[in-house]
Short mmCIF file of C-alpha atoms and ligand atoms in Angstrom, two decimals:
data_model
loop_
_atom_site.label_atom_id
_atom_site.label_comp_id
_atom_site.label_asym_id
_atom_site.label_seq_id
_atom_site.Cartn_x
_atom_site.Cartn_y
_atom_site.Cartn_z
CA UNK A 227 14.82 0.81 -6.52
CA UNK A 228 11.95 -0.43 -8.64
CA UNK A 229 11.94 -3.91 -10.10
CA UNK A 230 9.11 -3.35 -12.55
CA UNK A 231 10.18 -3.52 -16.18
CA UNK A 232 9.30 -0.46 -18.29
CA UNK A 233 6.44 -1.00 -20.73
CA UNK A 234 6.77 0.43 -24.20
CA UNK A 235 3.72 -0.70 -26.11
CA UNK A 236 1.21 2.01 -25.17
CA UNK A 237 0.28 1.87 -28.81
CA UNK A 238 -3.00 3.78 -28.74
CA UNK A 239 -1.30 7.16 -29.08
CA UNK A 240 2.39 6.39 -28.94
CA UNK A 241 2.63 5.70 -32.65
CA UNK A 242 1.52 9.31 -33.20
CA UNK A 243 3.83 10.84 -30.65
CA UNK A 244 7.06 8.91 -30.99
CA UNK A 245 9.18 7.50 -28.21
CA UNK A 246 11.51 10.40 -27.35
CA UNK A 247 11.59 11.57 -23.69
CA UNK A 248 10.25 14.99 -24.83
CA UNK A 249 7.04 13.22 -25.93
CA UNK A 250 6.55 11.84 -22.42
CA UNK A 251 6.54 15.06 -20.42
CA UNK A 252 3.85 17.75 -20.32
CA UNK A 253 4.51 20.90 -18.31
CA UNK A 254 1.37 22.12 -16.51
CA UNK A 255 1.11 25.85 -17.23
CA UNK A 256 -1.06 26.57 -14.19
CA UNK A 257 -0.99 30.36 -14.47
CA UNK A 258 -3.64 33.05 -14.66
CA UNK A 259 -2.13 35.03 -17.51
CA UNK A 260 -0.60 34.29 -20.87
CA UNK A 261 2.33 36.50 -19.94
CA UNK A 262 3.28 34.31 -16.96
CA UNK A 263 2.82 31.17 -19.05
CA UNK A 264 5.01 32.47 -21.86
CA UNK A 265 7.67 33.67 -19.40
CA UNK A 266 7.87 30.11 -18.11
CA UNK A 267 8.05 28.77 -21.66
CA UNK A 268 11.04 31.08 -22.26
CA UNK A 269 12.73 29.85 -19.10
CA UNK A 270 12.35 26.24 -20.25
CA UNK A 271 14.94 27.12 -22.92
CA UNK A 272 13.44 24.79 -25.50
CA UNK A 273 13.81 21.72 -23.28
CA UNK A 274 10.14 20.66 -23.38
CA UNK A 275 7.70 20.02 -26.19
CA UNK A 276 4.28 19.55 -24.52
CA UNK A 277 2.52 22.32 -22.56
CA UNK A 278 -0.64 21.56 -20.59
CA UNK A 279 -3.18 24.38 -20.66
CA UNK A 280 -5.85 23.93 -17.99
CA UNK A 281 -9.09 25.71 -17.24
CA UNK A 282 -7.45 28.57 -15.33
CA UNK A 283 -5.26 29.63 -18.22
CA UNK A 284 -7.69 28.70 -20.99
CA UNK A 285 -10.50 30.77 -19.43
CA UNK A 286 -8.13 33.73 -19.23
CA UNK A 287 -6.32 33.42 -22.55
CA UNK A 288 -8.36 31.12 -24.79
CA UNK A 289 -7.38 29.97 -28.23
CA UNK A 290 -5.01 32.90 -28.81
CA UNK A 291 -2.55 31.38 -26.35
CA UNK A 292 -2.80 27.97 -28.00
CA UNK A 293 -1.96 29.61 -31.31
CA UNK A 294 1.03 31.39 -29.75
CA UNK A 295 2.33 28.15 -28.26
CA UNK A 296 1.87 26.34 -31.58
CA UNK A 297 3.69 29.13 -33.39
CA UNK A 298 6.61 28.51 -31.05
CA UNK A 299 6.71 24.91 -32.20
CA UNK A 300 5.13 23.52 -29.03
CA UNK A 301 2.42 20.89 -28.60
CA UNK A 302 -0.66 21.72 -26.52
CA UNK A 303 -2.42 19.41 -24.10
CA UNK A 304 -5.78 21.09 -23.49
CA UNK A 305 -7.01 20.01 -20.06
CA UNK A 306 -10.66 21.09 -20.12
CA UNK A 307 -12.07 17.95 -18.45
CA UNK A 308 -15.31 18.13 -20.43
CA UNK A 309 -18.40 16.66 -18.75
CA UNK A 310 -21.87 17.43 -20.12
CA UNK A 311 -24.63 15.87 -22.17
CA UNK A 312 -23.37 13.99 -25.26
CA UNK A 313 -24.49 16.64 -27.75
CA UNK A 314 -22.74 19.43 -25.87
CA UNK A 315 -19.48 17.55 -25.38
CA UNK A 316 -19.44 16.53 -29.04
CA UNK A 317 -20.06 20.17 -29.96
CA UNK A 318 -17.21 21.35 -27.73
CA UNK A 319 -14.87 18.86 -29.39
CA UNK A 320 -15.91 20.16 -32.82
CA UNK A 321 -15.30 23.72 -31.58
CA UNK A 322 -11.73 23.00 -30.51
CA UNK A 323 -10.96 20.64 -33.38
CA UNK A 324 -9.01 23.20 -35.37
CA UNK A 325 -7.31 25.22 -32.63
CA UNK A 326 -4.18 23.09 -32.75
CA UNK A 327 -4.29 21.17 -29.47
CA UNK A 328 -2.89 17.64 -29.65
CA UNK A 329 -4.58 16.22 -26.55
CA UNK A 330 -7.89 17.03 -24.85
CA UNK A 331 -9.36 15.70 -21.61
CA UNK A 332 -12.94 14.76 -20.78
CA UNK A 333 -14.48 12.97 -17.79
CA UNK A 334 -15.02 9.24 -18.24
CA UNK A 335 -17.77 9.60 -15.61
CA UNK A 336 -19.89 11.39 -18.24
CA UNK A 337 -21.03 7.91 -19.27
CA UNK A 338 -21.18 5.70 -22.33
CA UNK A 339 -23.34 7.92 -24.52
CA UNK A 340 -21.16 10.95 -23.85
CA UNK A 341 -17.93 9.05 -24.46
CA UNK A 342 -19.20 7.54 -27.70
CA UNK A 343 -20.42 10.94 -28.93
CA UNK A 344 -17.04 12.45 -28.05
CA UNK A 345 -15.09 9.69 -29.82
CA UNK A 346 -17.32 10.06 -32.91
CA UNK A 347 -16.91 13.85 -33.01
CA UNK A 348 -13.12 13.50 -32.70
CA UNK A 349 -13.00 10.87 -35.45
CA UNK A 350 -15.00 13.03 -37.86
CA UNK A 351 -12.27 15.70 -38.02
CA UNK A 352 -8.67 14.51 -38.40
CA UNK A 353 -7.46 17.80 -36.87
CA UNK A 354 -9.20 16.98 -33.58
CA UNK A 355 -7.06 16.49 -30.48
CA UNK A 356 -6.66 12.92 -29.26
CA UNK A 357 -8.99 12.31 -26.32
CA UNK A 358 -7.90 11.42 -22.80
CA UNK A 359 -10.53 10.19 -20.35
CA UNK A 360 -10.08 11.35 -16.76
CA UNK A 361 -11.02 8.42 -14.50
CA UNK A 362 -11.33 9.47 -10.83
CA UNK A 363 -9.87 12.79 -9.77
CA UNK A 364 -7.01 12.39 -7.33
CA UNK A 365 -8.88 14.78 -5.03
CA UNK A 366 -11.62 12.12 -4.55
CA UNK A 367 -11.25 9.50 -1.83
CA UNK A 368 -13.62 6.69 -0.76
CA UNK A 369 -15.53 9.01 1.62
CA UNK A 370 -16.10 11.67 -1.04
CA UNK A 371 -17.17 9.01 -3.50
CA UNK A 372 -19.73 7.66 -1.02
CA UNK A 373 -21.04 11.19 -0.68
CA UNK A 374 -21.98 11.18 -4.35
CA UNK A 375 -23.49 7.69 -4.17
CA UNK A 376 -20.52 5.63 -5.31
CA UNK A 377 -20.03 2.68 -2.92
CA UNK A 378 -16.84 1.44 -4.51
CA UNK A 379 -13.18 2.18 -3.90
CA UNK A 380 -11.44 4.73 -6.12
CA UNK A 381 -9.34 1.89 -7.57
CA UNK A 382 -12.46 -0.10 -8.56
CA UNK A 383 -14.04 3.00 -10.08
CA UNK A 384 -10.86 3.86 -12.01
CA UNK A 385 -10.82 0.39 -13.56
CA UNK A 386 -14.52 0.47 -14.39
CA UNK A 387 -14.23 3.87 -16.07
CA UNK A 388 -11.03 2.92 -17.89
CA UNK A 389 -12.76 -0.14 -19.35
CA UNK A 390 -15.78 1.94 -20.33
CA UNK A 391 -13.62 4.58 -22.03
CA UNK A 392 -11.77 1.88 -23.99
CA UNK A 393 -15.05 0.25 -25.10
CA UNK A 394 -16.21 3.66 -26.34
CA UNK A 395 -13.07 4.13 -28.43
CA UNK A 396 -11.03 6.30 -26.07
CA UNK A 397 -7.69 4.64 -25.31
CA UNK A 398 -6.06 7.56 -23.54
CA UNK A 399 -6.55 7.80 -19.76
CA UNK A 400 -5.51 10.11 -16.95
CA UNK A 401 -4.75 8.25 -13.73
CA UNK A 402 -2.44 8.38 -10.74
CA UNK A 403 0.83 6.50 -10.65
CA UNK A 404 -0.59 3.98 -8.15
CA UNK A 405 -3.39 3.04 -10.52
CA UNK A 406 -1.02 2.70 -13.46
CA UNK A 407 0.20 -0.62 -12.14
CA UNK A 408 -3.28 -2.14 -11.80
CA UNK A 409 -4.48 -0.66 -15.11
CA UNK A 410 -1.50 -2.20 -16.92
CA UNK A 411 -2.21 -5.49 -15.15
CA UNK A 412 -5.90 -5.47 -16.14
CA UNK A 413 -5.82 -3.75 -19.53
CA UNK A 414 -2.36 -4.58 -20.83
CA UNK A 415 -0.04 -2.34 -22.75
CA UNK A 416 -2.43 -0.62 -25.10
CA UNK A 417 -3.89 2.31 -23.13
CA UNK A 418 -1.98 5.58 -23.24
CA UNK A 419 -1.66 6.47 -19.55
CA UNK A 420 -1.10 10.09 -18.55
CA UNK A 421 0.06 10.50 -14.96
CA UNK A 422 0.12 13.69 -12.86
CA UNK A 423 1.36 13.91 -9.26
CA UNK A 424 5.01 13.58 -10.25
CA UNK A 425 7.68 14.72 -7.82
CA UNK A 426 11.41 14.37 -8.51
CA UNK A 427 13.27 13.12 -5.41
CA UNK A 428 13.68 15.91 -2.88
CA UNK A 429 10.93 18.21 -4.20
CA UNK A 430 7.85 19.34 -2.25
CA UNK A 431 4.71 17.17 -2.48
CA UNK A 432 2.47 20.23 -2.06
CA UNK A 433 -1.21 19.18 -2.13
CA UNK A 434 -0.53 15.98 -4.11
CA UNK A 435 -1.07 12.81 -2.07
CA UNK A 436 -0.28 9.95 -4.41
CA UNK A 437 3.05 10.92 -5.87
CA UNK A 438 5.84 9.16 -7.73
CA UNK A 439 9.25 10.11 -9.07
CA UNK A 440 9.54 10.41 -12.85
CA UNK A 441 11.59 7.21 -13.09
CA UNK A 442 9.13 5.20 -10.96
CA UNK A 443 6.10 6.48 -12.87
CA UNK A 444 7.66 5.51 -16.20
CA UNK A 445 8.72 2.12 -14.84
CA UNK A 446 5.17 1.45 -13.64
CA UNK A 447 3.88 1.99 -17.16
CA UNK A 448 3.08 5.70 -17.54
CA UNK A 449 3.08 6.91 -21.14
CA UNK A 450 3.28 10.63 -20.35
CA UNK A 451 3.96 12.53 -17.13
CA UNK A 452 2.33 15.83 -16.17
CA UNK A 453 4.61 18.01 -14.07
CA UNK A 454 3.60 21.42 -12.75
CA UNK A 455 5.11 23.06 -9.69
CA UNK A 456 8.41 21.15 -9.55
CA UNK A 457 9.19 22.86 -12.87
CA UNK A 458 7.15 26.07 -12.74
CA UNK A 459 8.39 27.00 -9.25
CA UNK A 460 11.97 25.94 -9.86
CA UNK A 461 14.66 28.63 -9.80
CA UNK A 462 15.91 27.11 -13.01
CA UNK A 463 12.96 25.54 -14.89
CA UNK A 464 15.12 24.55 -17.87
CA UNK A 465 17.59 22.63 -15.69
CA UNK A 466 14.79 20.95 -13.71
CA UNK A 467 12.98 19.93 -16.90
CA UNK A 468 16.18 18.56 -18.41
CA UNK A 469 16.83 16.52 -15.26
CA UNK A 470 13.31 15.06 -15.44
CA UNK A 471 13.77 14.25 -19.13
CA UNK A 472 17.03 12.48 -18.30
CA UNK A 473 15.20 10.44 -15.65
CA UNK A 474 12.49 9.56 -18.19
CA UNK A 475 15.22 8.44 -20.57
CA UNK A 476 16.67 6.24 -17.82
CA UNK A 477 19.75 8.41 -17.40
CA UNK A 478 18.69 10.14 -14.18
O1 C5P B 11 1.89 21.21 -9.74
P1 C5P B 11 1.55 19.77 -10.00
O2 C5P B 11 2.72 18.97 -10.58
O3 C5P B 11 0.92 19.10 -8.82
O4 C5P B 11 0.47 19.86 -11.17
C1 C5P B 11 -0.26 18.76 -11.60
C2 C5P B 11 -1.16 19.14 -12.73
O5 C5P B 11 -1.89 17.97 -13.08
C3 C5P B 11 -2.17 20.23 -12.42
O6 C5P B 11 -2.36 20.98 -13.62
C4 C5P B 11 -3.42 19.46 -12.08
O7 C5P B 11 -4.60 20.15 -12.40
C5 C5P B 11 -3.29 18.23 -12.96
N1 C5P B 11 -4.01 17.06 -12.50
C6 C5P B 11 -3.79 16.46 -11.26
N2 C5P B 11 -4.51 15.35 -10.89
C7 C5P B 11 -5.41 14.83 -11.72
C8 C5P B 11 -5.61 15.41 -12.97
C9 C5P B 11 -4.88 16.53 -13.33
O8 C5P B 11 -2.96 16.92 -10.49
N3 C5P B 11 -6.06 13.75 -11.37
#
């Protein structure tokens, strides 16, 4: 049982998305082909609104798949994790501005100039996706960070990068459920926090280390949950998704 009160005022993006449970769940379509992705969409039986398209699927299916998903009335979270020189990242944002994605990720570690260029490029075109800055990948631990010259803990680095992203005009962040608590403590209710590594009670952790149930993640202050395998590998994806949505709504 968690004793942390749910936070509602993640105002940076929430006012655009609304407060319904369907706006707080993105299904990770981690597939190699559009056919597999669309089969899963069919099996969701209309339960979910946001589909996350990552590099694997985007490299295989590109903008055509985004258009297909949009034509089915779905929202697209484009998880490209951009990280390059400012001019190139700004150019990439301009290139995807009109494809119909609602959210787009980039690495906060790209630095201030890159983040400011990205925020400016997104602001210039109102059709641009809203930007989410990835702080520290959950696959990085303190040892791996030292290996790339970062003598700080992942938690310290997450906070530093979250602050930097906010100063550069990017209020959406991707973080783990554990960091959500400290980010809310340090940065308040404004940032829109997207949290992967979600596992409903009783499901397999797989390769995820820092996991939380949907209800706990929401109670700790997550604005949107990313769920992949618990839904995509379920025998009944629609039922699993509906159960997660009920948990998000506090009825689980
Ligand atoms: O299958 P699972 O629920 O673990 O999928 C999680 C999704 O969230 C995957 O698409 C993964 O790439 C993504 N993700 C993550 N950890 C991050 C950022 C994104 O697991 N730090």
